[in-house]
Structures are given as C-alpha cells and as structure tokens.
Short mmCIF file of C-alpha atoms in Angstrom, two decimals:
data_model
loop_
_atom_site.label_atom_id
_atom_site.label_comp_id
_atom_site.label_asym_id
_atom_site.label_seq_id
_atom_site.Cartn_x
_atom_site.Cartn_y
_atom_site.Cartn_z
CA UNK A 313 68.27 85.57 124.88
CA UNK A 314 71.89 84.66 123.34
CA UNK A 315 71.86 82.19 120.89
CA UNK A 316 73.72 78.43 121.73
CA UNK A 317 76.97 78.92 119.48
CA UNK A 318 77.82 76.77 116.57
CA UNK A 319 79.94 73.97 117.05
CA UNK A 320 82.70 73.39 115.06
CA UNK A 321 85.41 70.59 115.24
CA UNK A 322 89.11 71.14 114.58
CA UNK A 323 89.32 70.24 111.28
CA UNK A 324 85.75 71.96 109.76
CA UNK A 325 87.04 75.08 111.12
CA UNK A 326 90.37 74.86 110.09
CA UNK A 327 88.84 74.95 106.79
CA UNK A 328 86.35 77.07 106.72
CA UNK A 329 89.08 79.60 107.56
CA UNK A 330 91.67 78.13 104.78
CA UNK A 331 88.79 78.32 102.51
CA UNK A 332 88.02 81.85 103.09
CA UNK A 333 92.00 82.86 102.78
CA UNK A 334 92.74 81.10 99.90
CA UNK A 335 90.19 82.88 97.66
CA UNK A 336 93.62 85.10 96.75
CA UNK A 337 94.62 82.58 94.60
CA UNK A 338 91.96 81.59 91.84
CA UNK A 339 90.93 81.80 87.79
CA UNK A 340 88.09 83.51 87.70
CA UNK A 341 84.76 81.29 86.76
CA UNK A 342 83.26 82.10 83.39
CA UNK A 343 79.99 83.89 83.75
CA UNK A 344 77.09 81.79 82.75
CA UNK A 345 75.58 83.60 79.65
CA UNK A 346 72.23 85.88 80.50
CA UNK A 347 69.99 83.51 78.09
CA UNK A 348 70.85 80.21 79.62
CA UNK A 349 68.22 78.73 81.98
CA UNK A 350 69.26 79.18 85.84
CA UNK A 351 69.58 75.54 86.89
CA UNK A 352 68.50 74.65 90.37
CA UNK A 353 71.21 74.67 93.12
CA UNK A 354 69.77 72.65 95.67
CA UNK A 355 71.74 70.94 98.13
CA UNK A 356 71.91 67.68 96.50
CA UNK A 357 73.32 69.34 93.33
CA UNK A 358 76.38 70.93 94.96
CA UNK A 359 76.98 68.27 97.15
CA UNK A 360 76.92 65.99 94.17
CA UNK A 361 79.34 68.39 92.27
CA UNK A 362 81.60 68.81 95.01
CA UNK A 363 81.95 64.94 95.23
CA UNK A 364 82.44 64.83 91.39
CA UNK A 365 85.11 66.98 91.54
CA UNK A 366 86.47 65.44 94.94
CA UNK A 367 86.59 62.04 92.62
CA UNK A 368 88.04 63.72 89.32
CA UNK A 369 90.07 66.60 89.85
CA UNK A 370 89.70 67.77 86.72
CA UNK A 371 86.02 68.27 86.41
CA UNK A 372 84.83 71.62 87.14
CA UNK A 373 80.91 72.30 88.44
CA UNK A 374 78.29 73.65 86.40
CA UNK A 375 78.17 77.28 87.24
CA UNK A 376 74.91 77.70 88.97
CA UNK A 377 72.76 80.94 89.48
CA UNK A 378 72.13 83.66 92.28
CA UNK A 379 68.72 83.90 93.55
CA UNK A 380 66.78 86.50 91.56
CA UNK A 381 66.03 89.78 93.10
CA UNK A 382 62.56 91.32 91.53
CA UNK A 383 62.54 94.77 90.71
CA UNK A 384 60.85 96.60 93.74
CA UNK A 385 61.09 93.52 96.52
CA UNK A 386 61.77 95.42 99.23
CA UNK A 387 61.52 91.75 101.69
CA UNK A 388 64.82 90.54 103.59
CA UNK A 389 66.84 88.04 101.91
CA UNK A 390 65.37 84.29 102.71
CA UNK A 391 68.97 82.56 103.77
CA UNK A 392 68.57 78.59 103.93
CA UNK A 393 68.90 78.06 107.23
CA UNK A 394 67.40 74.39 107.91
CA UNK A 395 69.77 72.23 109.86
CA UNK A 396 71.69 69.73 107.40
CA UNK A 397 71.99 66.12 107.13
CA UNK A 398 75.09 64.10 108.11
CA UNK A 399 77.33 63.21 105.11
CA UNK A 400 80.30 60.76 104.80
CA UNK A 401 82.94 61.62 102.85
CA UNK A 402 84.14 65.07 104.10
CA UNK A 403 87.78 64.78 104.14
CA UNK A 404 87.65 64.53 100.23
CA UNK A 405 85.04 67.02 99.95
CA UNK A 406 86.98 69.65 101.82
CA UNK A 407 90.15 68.98 99.68
CA UNK A 408 87.84 69.37 96.43
CA UNK A 409 86.49 72.45 98.25
CA UNK A 410 89.92 74.25 98.43
CA UNK A 411 90.66 73.13 94.94
CA UNK A 412 88.23 74.93 93.68
CA UNK A 413 88.83 77.91 95.44
CA UNK A 414 92.47 77.70 94.53
CA UNK A 415 91.24 78.44 90.84
CA UNK A 416 88.91 81.42 91.43
CA UNK A 417 90.72 84.85 90.64
CA UNK A 418 89.93 88.19 91.95
CA UNK A 419 90.10 91.00 89.74
CA UNK A 420 91.59 94.35 90.96
CA UNK A 421 93.09 97.24 89.83
CA UNK A 422 96.63 98.43 89.54
CA UNK A 423 97.16 100.47 92.77
CA UNK A 424 99.90 102.65 91.29
CA UNK A 425 97.97 104.49 88.74
CA UNK A 426 98.16 107.82 89.88
CA UNK A 427 97.26 110.80 88.08
CA UNK A 428 100.17 113.85 88.80
CA UNK A 429 99.60 117.68 87.73
CA UNK A 430 96.60 116.74 85.46
CA UNK A 431 97.24 120.42 83.76
CA UNK A 432 100.49 119.93 82.78
CA UNK A 433 100.37 116.30 82.69
CA UNK A 434 104.25 116.15 83.97
CA UNK A 435 105.81 112.19 84.14
CA UNK A 436 106.91 112.01 87.33
CA UNK A 437 109.85 109.07 87.75
CA UNK A 438 109.32 107.59 92.30
CA UNK A 439 112.26 106.97 93.89
CA UNK A 440 113.05 103.44 95.23
CA UNK A 441 115.29 104.60 98.21
CA UNK A 442 115.14 107.18 100.81
CA UNK A 443 118.55 108.45 99.89
CA UNK A 444 117.24 108.58 96.19
CA UNK A 445 114.83 110.95 97.30
CA UNK A 446 117.42 112.62 100.02
CA UNK A 447 116.12 112.33 103.05
CA UNK A 448 118.34 113.16 105.64
CA UNK A 449 120.42 110.45 107.63
CA UNK A 450 118.69 111.25 110.86
CA UNK A 451 115.52 111.11 109.43
CA UNK A 452 116.02 108.12 107.56
CA UNK A 453 117.60 106.24 110.49
CA UNK A 454 114.43 106.72 112.70
CA UNK A 455 111.97 105.95 109.24
CA UNK A 456 114.14 102.51 109.34
CA UNK A 457 113.88 101.70 112.70
CA UNK A 458 110.83 101.96 112.80
CA UNK A 459 110.32 99.66 109.83
CA UNK A 460 110.27 101.97 107.13
CA UNK A 461 112.58 100.23 104.65
CA UNK A 462 111.59 101.96 101.77
CA UNK A 463 109.51 104.62 100.33
CA UNK A 464 105.78 103.74 99.11
CA UNK A 465 104.67 105.23 95.66
CA UNK A 466 102.79 107.90 97.07
CA UNK A 467 105.87 108.50 99.75
CA UNK A 468 108.09 108.93 96.62
CA UNK A 469 106.55 111.59 94.42
CA UNK A 470 104.69 113.64 97.54
CA UNK A 471 108.17 114.02 99.06
CA UNK A 472 109.36 115.00 95.91
CA UNK A 473 106.95 117.91 95.47
CA UNK A 474 107.22 118.74 99.26
CA UNK A 475 110.85 119.01 99.61
CA UNK A 476 110.67 121.43 97.13
CA UNK A 477 108.67 123.77 98.70
CA UNK A 478 105.56 123.29 96.82
CA UNK A 479 102.03 123.03 97.69
CA UNK A 480 99.92 119.76 97.70
CA UNK A 481 96.54 118.30 97.13
CA UNK A 482 97.60 114.66 97.60
CA UNK A 483 95.11 111.71 97.31
CA UNK A 484 96.22 108.11 98.23
CA UNK A 485 94.10 105.04 99.35
CA UNK A 486 94.34 103.82 103.10
CA UNK A 487 97.42 101.92 103.61
CA UNK A 488 100.32 103.97 101.24
CA UNK A 489 101.76 106.14 103.89
CA UNK A 490 99.99 109.31 103.51
CA UNK A 491 101.41 109.87 107.20
CA UNK A 492 104.72 109.39 106.85
CA UNK A 493 105.14 111.75 104.01
CA UNK A 494 103.94 114.38 105.31
CA UNK A 495 106.26 113.39 108.63
CA UNK A 496 108.87 113.31 106.68
CA UNK A 497 108.04 116.87 105.15
CA UNK A 498 107.58 118.67 108.05
CA UNK A 499 110.82 116.68 109.75
CA UNK A 500 112.92 118.09 106.86
CA UNK A 501 111.91 121.39 106.97
CA UNK A 502 112.43 121.96 110.92
CA UNK A 503 114.68 124.21 112.73
CA UNK A 504 115.44 122.65 116.03
CA UNK A 505 117.00 125.48 117.62
CA UNK A 506 114.51 127.39 117.09
CA UNK A 507 112.29 126.62 119.94
CA UNK A 508 108.94 127.68 119.21
CA UNK A 509 106.30 125.78 116.45
CA UNK A 510 107.19 125.89 113.15
CA UNK A 511 104.43 123.11 111.80
CA UNK A 512 100.58 122.16 112.40
CA UNK A 513 99.01 119.14 111.87
CA UNK A 514 95.20 119.44 111.88
CA UNK A 515 93.33 116.12 112.10
CA UNK A 516 89.45 115.36 112.46
CA UNK A 517 89.36 113.64 115.98
CA UNK A 518 91.14 113.24 118.77
CA UNK A 519 92.72 109.28 118.22
CA UNK A 520 93.94 110.70 114.78
CA UNK A 521 96.11 113.55 116.53
CA UNK A 522 97.02 111.08 119.09
CA UNK A 523 98.26 108.56 116.62
CA UNK A 524 99.50 111.18 114.21
CA UNK A 525 102.04 112.44 117.47
CA UNK A 526 102.97 108.89 118.06
CA UNK A 527 104.02 108.72 114.90
CA UNK A 528 106.67 111.67 114.80
CA UNK A 529 108.45 110.60 117.96
CA UNK A 530 108.65 106.90 116.94
CA UNK A 531 110.47 108.21 113.46
CA UNK A 532 112.68 111.22 115.87
CA UNK A 533 113.25 108.65 118.66
CA UNK A 534 116.72 109.36 119.41
CA UNK A 535 117.67 110.45 115.99
CA UNK A 536 116.60 113.85 115.87
CA UNK A 537 116.06 116.47 117.66
CA UNK A 538 112.47 117.93 117.73
CA UNK A 539 109.54 117.86 119.56
CA UNK A 540 105.75 117.52 119.26
CA UNK A 541 102.37 118.85 121.18
CA UNK A 542 99.04 117.58 120.98
CA UNK A 543 96.24 120.34 121.04
CA UNK A 544 93.32 118.23 121.69
CA UNK A 545 90.06 118.53 124.03
CA UNK A 546 91.13 118.64 127.57
CA UNK A 547 94.69 119.89 126.90
CA UNK A 548 94.57 123.26 128.10
CA UNK A 549 97.89 125.08 128.50
CA UNK A 550 98.77 127.53 131.47
CA UNK A 551 98.14 131.13 131.54
CA UNK A 552 101.29 133.22 130.18
CA UNK A 553 102.99 130.11 129.22
CA UNK A 554 104.75 129.03 125.37
CA UNK A 555 105.06 126.19 123.55
CA UNK A 556 108.89 125.22 123.04
CA UNK A 557 108.00 122.13 120.99
CA UNK A 558 108.59 122.54 117.26
CA UNK A 559 105.04 120.38 116.15
CA UNK A 560 101.24 120.89 116.90
CA UNK A 561 98.94 118.19 116.03
CA UNK A 562 95.79 118.94 117.18
CA UNK A 563 92.35 118.68 116.26
CA UNK A 564 90.73 121.99 114.95
CA UNK A 565 88.42 123.42 117.56
CA UNK A 566 91.20 123.07 119.72
CA UNK A 567 94.03 124.73 117.92
CA UNK A 568 92.07 127.39 117.05
CA UNK A 569 91.53 128.43 121.02
CA UNK A 570 95.23 128.09 121.58
CA UNK A 571 95.74 130.40 119.12
CA UNK A 572 92.96 132.88 119.51
CA UNK A 573 91.41 132.48 122.92
CA UNK A 574 94.99 131.33 125.06
CA UNK A 575 97.56 133.29 122.75
CA UNK A 576 99.20 130.17 122.92
CA UNK A 577 101.40 130.66 119.38
CA UNK A 578 101.79 132.72 116.84
CA UNK A 579 100.44 130.78 113.23
CA UNK A 580 102.33 133.47 110.99
CA UNK A 581 105.81 131.58 112.14
CA UNK A 582 103.68 128.31 111.03
CA UNK A 583 106.25 127.05 108.09
CA UNK A 584 104.47 124.23 107.26
CA UNK A 585 100.54 123.39 107.06
CA UNK A 586 99.06 119.92 107.02
CA UNK A 587 95.50 119.10 106.71
CA UNK A 588 94.90 115.58 106.80
CA UNK A 589 92.06 113.53 105.96
CA UNK A 590 91.29 116.67 103.83
CA UNK A 591 87.99 115.52 102.39
CA UNK A 592 86.39 115.06 106.34
CA UNK A 593 87.92 118.27 107.19
CA UNK A 594 86.68 120.61 104.62
CA UNK A 595 83.46 118.47 104.24
CA UNK A 596 82.39 118.93 107.58
CA UNK A 597 80.91 122.84 107.62
CA UNK A 598 82.24 122.93 111.64
CA UNK A 599 85.82 121.28 110.31
CA UNK A 600 85.69 123.30 107.20
CA UNK A 601 85.59 126.71 108.88
CA UNK A 602 87.50 125.99 111.63
CA UNK A 603 90.31 124.90 109.55
CA UNK A 604 89.65 128.34 107.03
CA UNK A 605 90.24 130.42 110.11
CA UNK A 606 93.38 128.81 111.63
CA UNK A 607 94.77 129.05 107.53
CA UNK A 608 93.89 132.58 107.15
CA UNK A 609 95.49 133.69 110.36
CA UNK A 610 99.03 132.26 108.98
CA UNK A 611 101.66 133.93 106.80
CA UNK A 612 100.50 132.33 103.77
CA UNK A 613 103.01 133.67 101.12
CA UNK A 614 105.74 131.76 103.58
CA UNK A 615 103.65 128.82 104.73
CA UNK A 616 103.84 125.46 102.47
CA UNK A 617 100.36 123.95 102.63
CA UNK A 618 99.84 120.57 101.74
CA UNK A 619 96.18 118.15 102.22
CA UNK A 620 96.01 114.91 102.33
CA UNK A 621 93.53 112.04 102.59
CA UNK A 622 92.73 108.42 101.08
CA UNK A 623 89.43 110.30 98.89
CA UNK A 624 88.38 113.45 97.48
CA UNK A 625 84.83 114.03 95.92
CA UNK A 626 85.01 117.15 93.03
CA UNK A 627 83.76 119.51 96.04
CA UNK A 628 85.95 119.02 98.57
CA UNK A 629 88.84 119.32 95.34
CA UNK A 630 87.70 122.79 94.39
CA UNK A 631 87.48 124.13 97.48
CA UNK A 632 90.83 122.80 98.19
CA UNK A 633 92.04 124.09 94.36
CA UNK A 634 90.53 128.05 96.10
CA UNK A 635 92.15 127.79 99.26
CA UNK A 636 95.65 126.92 98.13
CA UNK A 637 97.68 128.70 96.16
CA UNK A 638 99.45 126.67 92.87
CA UNK A 639 98.99 123.44 94.52
CA UNK A 640 101.04 120.19 92.95
CA UNK A 641 98.31 117.44 92.57
CA UNK A 642 98.55 113.98 93.16
CA UNK A 643 95.02 111.93 92.93
CA UNK A 644 93.38 108.44 92.37
CA UNK A 645 90.41 107.90 90.97
CA UNK A 646 87.79 106.95 93.56
CA UNK A 647 86.78 103.65 91.49
CA UNK A 648 90.64 103.06 90.46
CA UNK A 649 91.26 102.70 94.41
CA UNK A 650 93.40 99.12 94.73
CA UNK A 651 91.56 96.32 96.36
CA UNK A 652 93.81 93.78 95.19
CA UNK A 653 95.19 92.28 98.85
CA UNK A 654 91.38 92.67 100.41
CA UNK A 655 89.64 89.58 99.42
CA UNK A 656 85.90 91.22 100.25
CA UNK A 657 83.08 88.97 101.01
CA UNK A 658 79.23 89.45 101.56
CA UNK A 659 76.88 87.76 103.78
CA UNK A 660 73.08 87.30 103.62
CA UNK A 661 71.31 87.55 106.20
CA UNK A 662 67.13 88.21 107.21
CA UNK A 663 67.65 90.43 110.47
CA UNK A 664 70.20 91.83 112.85
CA UNK A 665 70.26 88.66 115.09
CA UNK A 666 71.12 86.92 112.09
CA UNK A 667 74.07 88.79 111.48
CA UNK A 668 75.19 88.38 115.91
CA UNK A 669 74.78 84.79 115.06
CA UNK A 670 76.82 84.71 112.07
CA UNK A 671 79.65 87.16 113.05
CA UNK A 672 80.07 84.63 116.33
CA UNK A 673 79.94 81.71 113.61
CA UNK A 674 82.27 83.69 111.56
CA UNK A 675 84.68 84.94 114.58
CA UNK A 676 84.55 81.60 115.97
CA UNK A 677 85.73 80.08 112.33
CA UNK A 678 88.52 81.80 110.92
CA UNK A 679 91.83 82.71 112.43
CA UNK A 680 92.90 86.55 112.50
CA UNK A 681 95.30 89.19 114.35
CA UNK A 682 93.34 91.77 114.77
CA UNK A 683 89.48 91.89 113.99
CA UNK A 684 87.24 95.44 113.50
CA UNK A 685 83.23 95.50 112.95
CA UNK A 686 82.00 98.33 112.28
CA UNK A 687 78.24 99.38 112.90
CA UNK A 688 75.59 102.33 112.43
CA UNK A 689 74.90 103.50 116.15
CA UNK A 690 76.52 103.13 119.48
CA UNK A 691 73.62 101.30 120.63
CA UNK A 692 74.71 98.60 118.10
CA UNK A 693 78.00 98.45 118.84
CA UNK A 694 77.11 97.71 122.72
CA UNK A 695 75.35 95.11 121.47
CA UNK A 696 78.06 93.60 119.26
CA UNK A 697 80.33 93.77 122.26
CA UNK A 698 77.94 92.44 125.19
CA UNK A 699 76.88 89.34 122.53
CA UNK A 700 80.60 88.22 121.76
CA UNK A 701 81.79 89.26 124.81
CA UNK A 702 79.97 86.13 125.82
CA UNK A 703 82.32 83.78 124.02
CA UNK A 704 85.21 85.00 126.08
CA UNK A 705 87.10 86.72 123.35
CA UNK A 706 89.37 89.73 124.19
CA UNK A 707 88.13 92.52 122.47
CA UNK A 708 87.54 96.32 123.13
CA UNK A 709 84.49 99.10 121.66
CA UNK A 710 85.41 102.13 120.45
CA UNK A 711 81.89 104.43 120.09
CA UNK A 712 80.82 107.85 120.25
CA UNK A 713 79.70 108.14 123.67
CA UNK A 714 82.65 107.37 125.27
CA UNK A 715 85.04 109.66 127.21
CA UNK A 716 88.08 110.59 125.97
CA UNK A 717 90.17 108.43 128.49
CA UNK A 718 87.99 105.21 127.75
CA UNK A 719 88.15 105.52 123.97
CA UNK A 720 91.88 106.07 123.94
CA UNK A 721 92.54 103.39 126.18
CA UNK A 722 90.72 101.13 123.95
CA UNK A 723 92.42 102.35 121.04
CA UNK A 724 96.21 101.29 122.70
CA UNK A 725 94.85 97.70 124.15
CA UNK A 726 93.87 96.92 120.22
CA UNK A 727 97.42 98.54 118.93
CA UNK A 728 99.50 96.34 121.75
CA UNK A 729 97.14 93.26 120.91
CA UNK A 730 95.47 93.06 124.13
CA UNK A 731 92.33 92.98 122.56
CA UNK A 732 91.67 91.30 119.22
CA UNK A 733 89.03 92.38 118.37
CA UNK A 734 87.99 96.45 118.21
CA UNK A 735 83.62 96.87 117.68
CA UNK A 736 83.15 100.55 116.41
CA UNK A 737 81.17 102.94 114.74
CA UNK A 738 82.59 105.29 111.99
CA UNK A 739 84.80 107.09 114.96
CA UNK A 740 87.59 104.94 114.02
CA UNK A 741 87.10 104.01 109.95
CA UNK A 742 89.95 106.92 109.37
CA UNK A 743 93.36 106.25 110.19
CA UNK A 744 93.76 103.78 112.93
CA UNK A 745 96.55 102.12 112.09
CA UNK A 746 97.30 98.82 113.04
CA UNK A 747 99.59 96.73 110.89
CA UNK A 748 97.88 93.62 112.03
CA UNK A 749 94.77 94.23 111.22
CA UNK A 750 93.74 91.41 108.74
CA UNK A 751 89.97 91.16 109.12
CA UNK A 752 87.12 94.29 108.79
CA UNK A 753 83.56 93.56 109.54
CA UNK A 754 81.00 95.62 107.91
CA UNK A 755 77.83 94.85 110.38
CA UNK A 756 76.00 97.67 108.48
CA UNK A 757 76.86 98.56 105.68
CA UNK A 758 78.04 102.29 105.09
CA UNK A 759 75.61 104.77 103.69
CA UNK A 760 75.16 108.24 103.44
CA UNK A 761 72.43 110.39 105.51
CA UNK A 762 70.08 110.22 101.89
CA UNK A 763 70.53 106.10 102.18
CA UNK A 764 73.02 106.21 99.44
CA UNK A 765 76.30 104.65 99.25
CA UNK A 766 79.07 105.71 100.94
CA UNK A 767 82.05 105.17 98.42
CA UNK A 768 84.70 107.03 100.61
CA UNK A 769 83.62 105.41 104.07
CA UNK A 770 83.39 101.97 102.94
CA UNK A 771 86.86 102.55 101.38
CA UNK A 772 88.50 104.04 104.78
CA UNK A 773 86.53 101.36 106.37
CA UNK A 774 88.35 98.29 104.55
CA UNK A 775 91.41 100.18 104.38
CA UNK A 776 92.26 98.75 108.18
CA UNK A 777 92.96 95.76 106.61
CA UNK A 778 95.30 95.03 103.60
CA UNK A 779 97.55 97.84 104.69
CA UNK A 780 100.96 98.68 102.71
CA UNK A 781 101.00 95.17 100.81
CA UNK A 782 99.41 92.90 103.48
CA UNK A 783 96.18 90.33 102.43
CA UNK A 784 93.11 91.32 104.25
CA UNK A 785 89.63 90.01 104.45
CA UNK A 786 86.47 92.30 104.31
CA UNK A 787 83.34 90.79 105.22
CA UNK A 788 80.11 92.38 104.47
CA UNK A 789 76.69 92.11 106.08
CA UNK A 790 73.68 91.96 103.24
CA UNK A 791 69.92 91.85 105.09
CA UNK A 792 67.93 93.86 102.22
CA UNK A 793 67.51 94.88 98.78
CA UNK A 794 69.04 98.02 99.81
CA UNK A 795 71.77 96.26 101.20
CA UNK A 796 72.08 94.36 98.10
CA UNK A 797 71.54 97.47 96.06
CA UNK A 798 74.64 98.52 97.67
CA UNK A 799 76.92 95.82 97.17
CA UNK A 800 76.54 95.87 93.54
CA UNK A 801 77.65 99.91 94.04
CA UNK A 802 80.68 99.18 95.41
CA UNK A 803 81.46 96.67 93.59
CA UNK A 804 80.77 98.54 90.06
CA UNK A 805 82.39 101.76 91.38
CA UNK A 806 85.54 99.94 92.45
CA UNK A 807 85.19 97.29 89.80
CA UNK A 808 85.76 94.75 92.08
CA UNK A 809 84.40 91.39 92.80
CA UNK A 810 82.67 90.50 96.06
CA UNK A 811 82.37 86.38 97.22
CA UNK A 812 79.21 85.29 99.25
CA UNK A 813 79.10 83.31 102.45
CA UNK A 814 76.35 81.46 103.03
CA UNK A 815 75.92 80.88 106.87
CA UNK A 816 73.43 78.21 108.02
CA UNK A 817 72.47 78.97 111.78
CA UNK A 818 72.80 75.73 112.57
CA UNK A 819 74.48 73.46 114.81
CA UNK A 820 75.76 71.24 112.02
CA UNK A 821 76.27 73.12 108.48
CA UNK A 822 78.12 75.85 106.94
CA UNK A 823 78.00 76.66 103.16
CA UNK A 824 80.11 78.65 100.89
CA UNK A 825 79.39 80.27 97.94
CA UNK A 826 81.47 82.07 95.55
CA UNK A 827 79.40 84.53 94.02
CA UNK A 828 81.03 86.59 90.96
CA UNK A 829 79.32 89.84 90.11
CA UNK A 830 80.15 91.56 86.93
CA UNK A 831 77.55 93.81 85.01
CA UNK A 832 74.80 92.89 86.76
CA UNK A 833 75.41 89.47 85.19
CA UNK A 834 76.13 87.09 87.70
CA UNK A 835 77.55 82.81 88.34
CA UNK A 836 77.65 80.90 91.33
CA UNK A 837 79.21 78.53 92.15
CA UNK A 838 78.06 76.81 95.24
CA UNK A 839 80.89 75.15 97.58
CA UNK A 840 79.85 73.28 100.78
CA UNK A 841 82.06 71.69 103.78
CA UNK A 842 80.24 70.23 107.05
CA UNK A 843 80.99 70.76 110.49
CA UNK A 844 79.75 68.01 112.96
#
C-alpha cells in the first residue's frame, strides 16, 4: 500500500528547493576539533540556534556532531522520524536557514587539470575558438547552429592531436564534450566524394550509438555533405548491398556481423576508428574481444585510432597502450575529476520503503527541469516507477528487460521533455546527453560485484547533470553502514564534500542538515524548516 503523500504548503516547498540550491554559494564551516565533546543535537537545541540567527544575522550556530557509527555496526540508520510540533515564526526561521546556507562553501577540484603527454611532458596551449583550431567553415557553422559556440578544454586539446593524424587516448569527465571532439575529427577526414564507409565509431549500447549518430547529423545538417548509418541490433543489411554512407556508428557485435557475416563493408577502407566509452568496451570481455577483432581487420598503418571515455583504470589504460601505436595521452586522474558544479547530498533512511517516501517528498519539493533516478535492478526500477506514477508526474522507465523500441521511445520522450523524470538501471549511466537534467538520484549507490565502491559508475551517473558548466544536484540514499562507508569513499576519492539531508517522513516536518565530512572528521550544522 502506497504511503500518503507528504503535505507541503507553497512557501515550505519553495523554501526546501531554494535551500538545496543555495548551498552553491556558502563558506565551509570549520570542523569541530576531534577532542571536543559531542554536543546534544536535540530538536529543541537546533530550533533555538535557528531562532537566534533569525534575531541576530551576525551569529552562527555552534557546530553539532554527526551521529557516531561504531565499528562493526551493521544496523540501519535510525532517522528521527517522529512528527514535529508546530511552531510560530516560520518566515524568520526560513530566512535564517537561507542565510546559514549562503555561508556554506562547497570545496571542489579544478576541472581543467589535464595531464597531457606524461612521457614527454610537452606543454599544450588550448585554443579558444573553432577558427584557432582550424575547424573547416562548414563544420564550424554546423557546430554553432547546434549551440557549440566555442571549444571546451578537452575539445581544444584532442582536436589539436586528431587534426595532425595522431592516435589518441583521451579521458575527461562527463559533460566536457568528448563526443563533439571525435565527431569533428571524423568530419574533417571524410572525403564526401567517396561513397563508402571511411569512419567507424563503436559504442557499448544501442542508445549511445543512436545518440552519437544524432549528434553527427545535427552538426552536418545542411552544412556538410556527409552521411551516417547505424549498425545496431535489428539493422540487417539487404543481401548483396553495400553502404554508401561515410560513417558507421554501431555496437561491436552488429558491426562485426556487418564486416564478417554479411561482408557489408570493408574494414580496410576505414580511415579513422573511434572507441567510445573505452573503459567499458575494453573492461567487458565480450566488448573487448569483438572490438579487438574489428580493429585487427583494419589497415592499422593507415587508420587513425582514438579511445575516449570519462574514466580509465590502470588495467584498461595498459591494455589500450598495447593495441594503439604511439598514442598521445590526455588524462585526468579519477580522483581529480571535477564535481564543482554538482552539489552532492545524501539522505539517511532505514529501508527501501523509506527511500520511496523520501524520493516522493524530494521530487515534490524541488523544482527541476529533468531528473534521473538510478537503481540497482529492473525490479526496483519498476517499483519506483509505479510508486511515483501515482503522483501524476510525467515520467519514463529504462530497464534491461525492455525491447529496443520501448527503450528508444523512453529516451526520445525524456530528451524532448515529454517525460521530466527517468527511472533507470545502469543502462543509461553513460552518455545520455540531455542538457536540461539538473538532478540525479542514486536510489541505490553504485557498487561493484564485490560490494566495493564503483567510482567510475558514480562519476558517470552524476555526470548526467552539471553538464558543460551548468549547475546540478546529486542526491544519494544511504540506509546502512556499507552505504555510509561508500559515501565516505566517494568523498575521499574525489576530494569533494557531501551535504546531509534529513527528511522526517511525516505530514508536517522536514529537517535539513548540512554535513561537512573531511578526513574522517565531521561537523554538523542542523538547520530546520517546518511545513504546515
């Protein structure tokens, strides 16, 4: 039986949304010294602190301790989910809440710290315009018409190498423009007078292949006389036919069939080969085997090869260097990936039912353009969908048990804004580019099969928001000690800060708590706003 929806009045709903967004501007509170006694953080105390700030804008509440988690304690978090009492003076308390959050500053890592050519340590000076990069005029017009007015850092550096015919291994975080980088590199090399495939792009999923093909078509538009075809499941060439398109974008299995089973195109005529989401393509055995077989069928001495991804681990990087001759390297250390414009929160809950209630409360309170909710299984994806659909939200679902047509329609509706919320498993963690996404929810935290933190999947998931410098929210649900340790691991790995949100699952009360975690020490400012 679904829980009754929490009641929010207009002012309280607006205040909750503003509170989460306001954290972008504040000064990080000084952590409480580890030797200091943990103060009581009863509702009475933090209400008094907020009231004091309402009466004296110069005053800040004393830092409050976060709940201790004992070693070996596997119990769920005990959130204080008892109903609160009505109080007077809500407007002043809400104003004080906003003032406090405006003092909080989120620390972040500089996004542009690229390691370029580690072996030679050569200095590259990024170009700031397409003209400086010598992007041909028709391609530049297509880029500007598509909304890409100037190159990003990764585009500037990668194109400098691609235009020189260099092989490339490029790693940069989601939302920095990797796809545009290799699309421009491809378009500059295509001879439109030769009506056969000259470029091949491999993608790990049907959705990404469709999306990359769409990006190419948008840039080409009427400006460039280049065509593209998708080699994905369900696209079978007619017997004896040959493609006249210049670019093939597809998944490894289908591309391999086109080259070997159907003899549809000649891999030796491919001039530029792109392996996108290369960490997945190489790390997953089936993709790796198929990709390598395709690569070996090419004229490697005359084929430019480039690998692009948001993350690489050392094993993948070592393998990539073995199959690519003399590659140029552009990398960002995983722990230095920038999260500066993504404001990360976590919510403590007791169980999955609490997650569902909290998700309903959050989505009902925060104004977002588009949002994605990630979960671990298709069963949970359908459960979340069924729970939230009751509230009348325009939403879609993307899970592994859906057929290709349904998955394509779900992404199309989400991209067009017909659905504002997408519930999905990891199938869309990578590369689904919808610029208006400004909230990502990790209903289940990403973990590997051995239950260790999955850093790569985390950055790919939250990288769906905060794209190209836009602001975004990432909200993570935490229900036990393992989840909490995972959050701490993400924080330490990415040198970032998470804020804690307390949601009291009653009809009348929401608590917000600003938790700063740093090097195993924490300080907690508890803030509170009441709803009627």
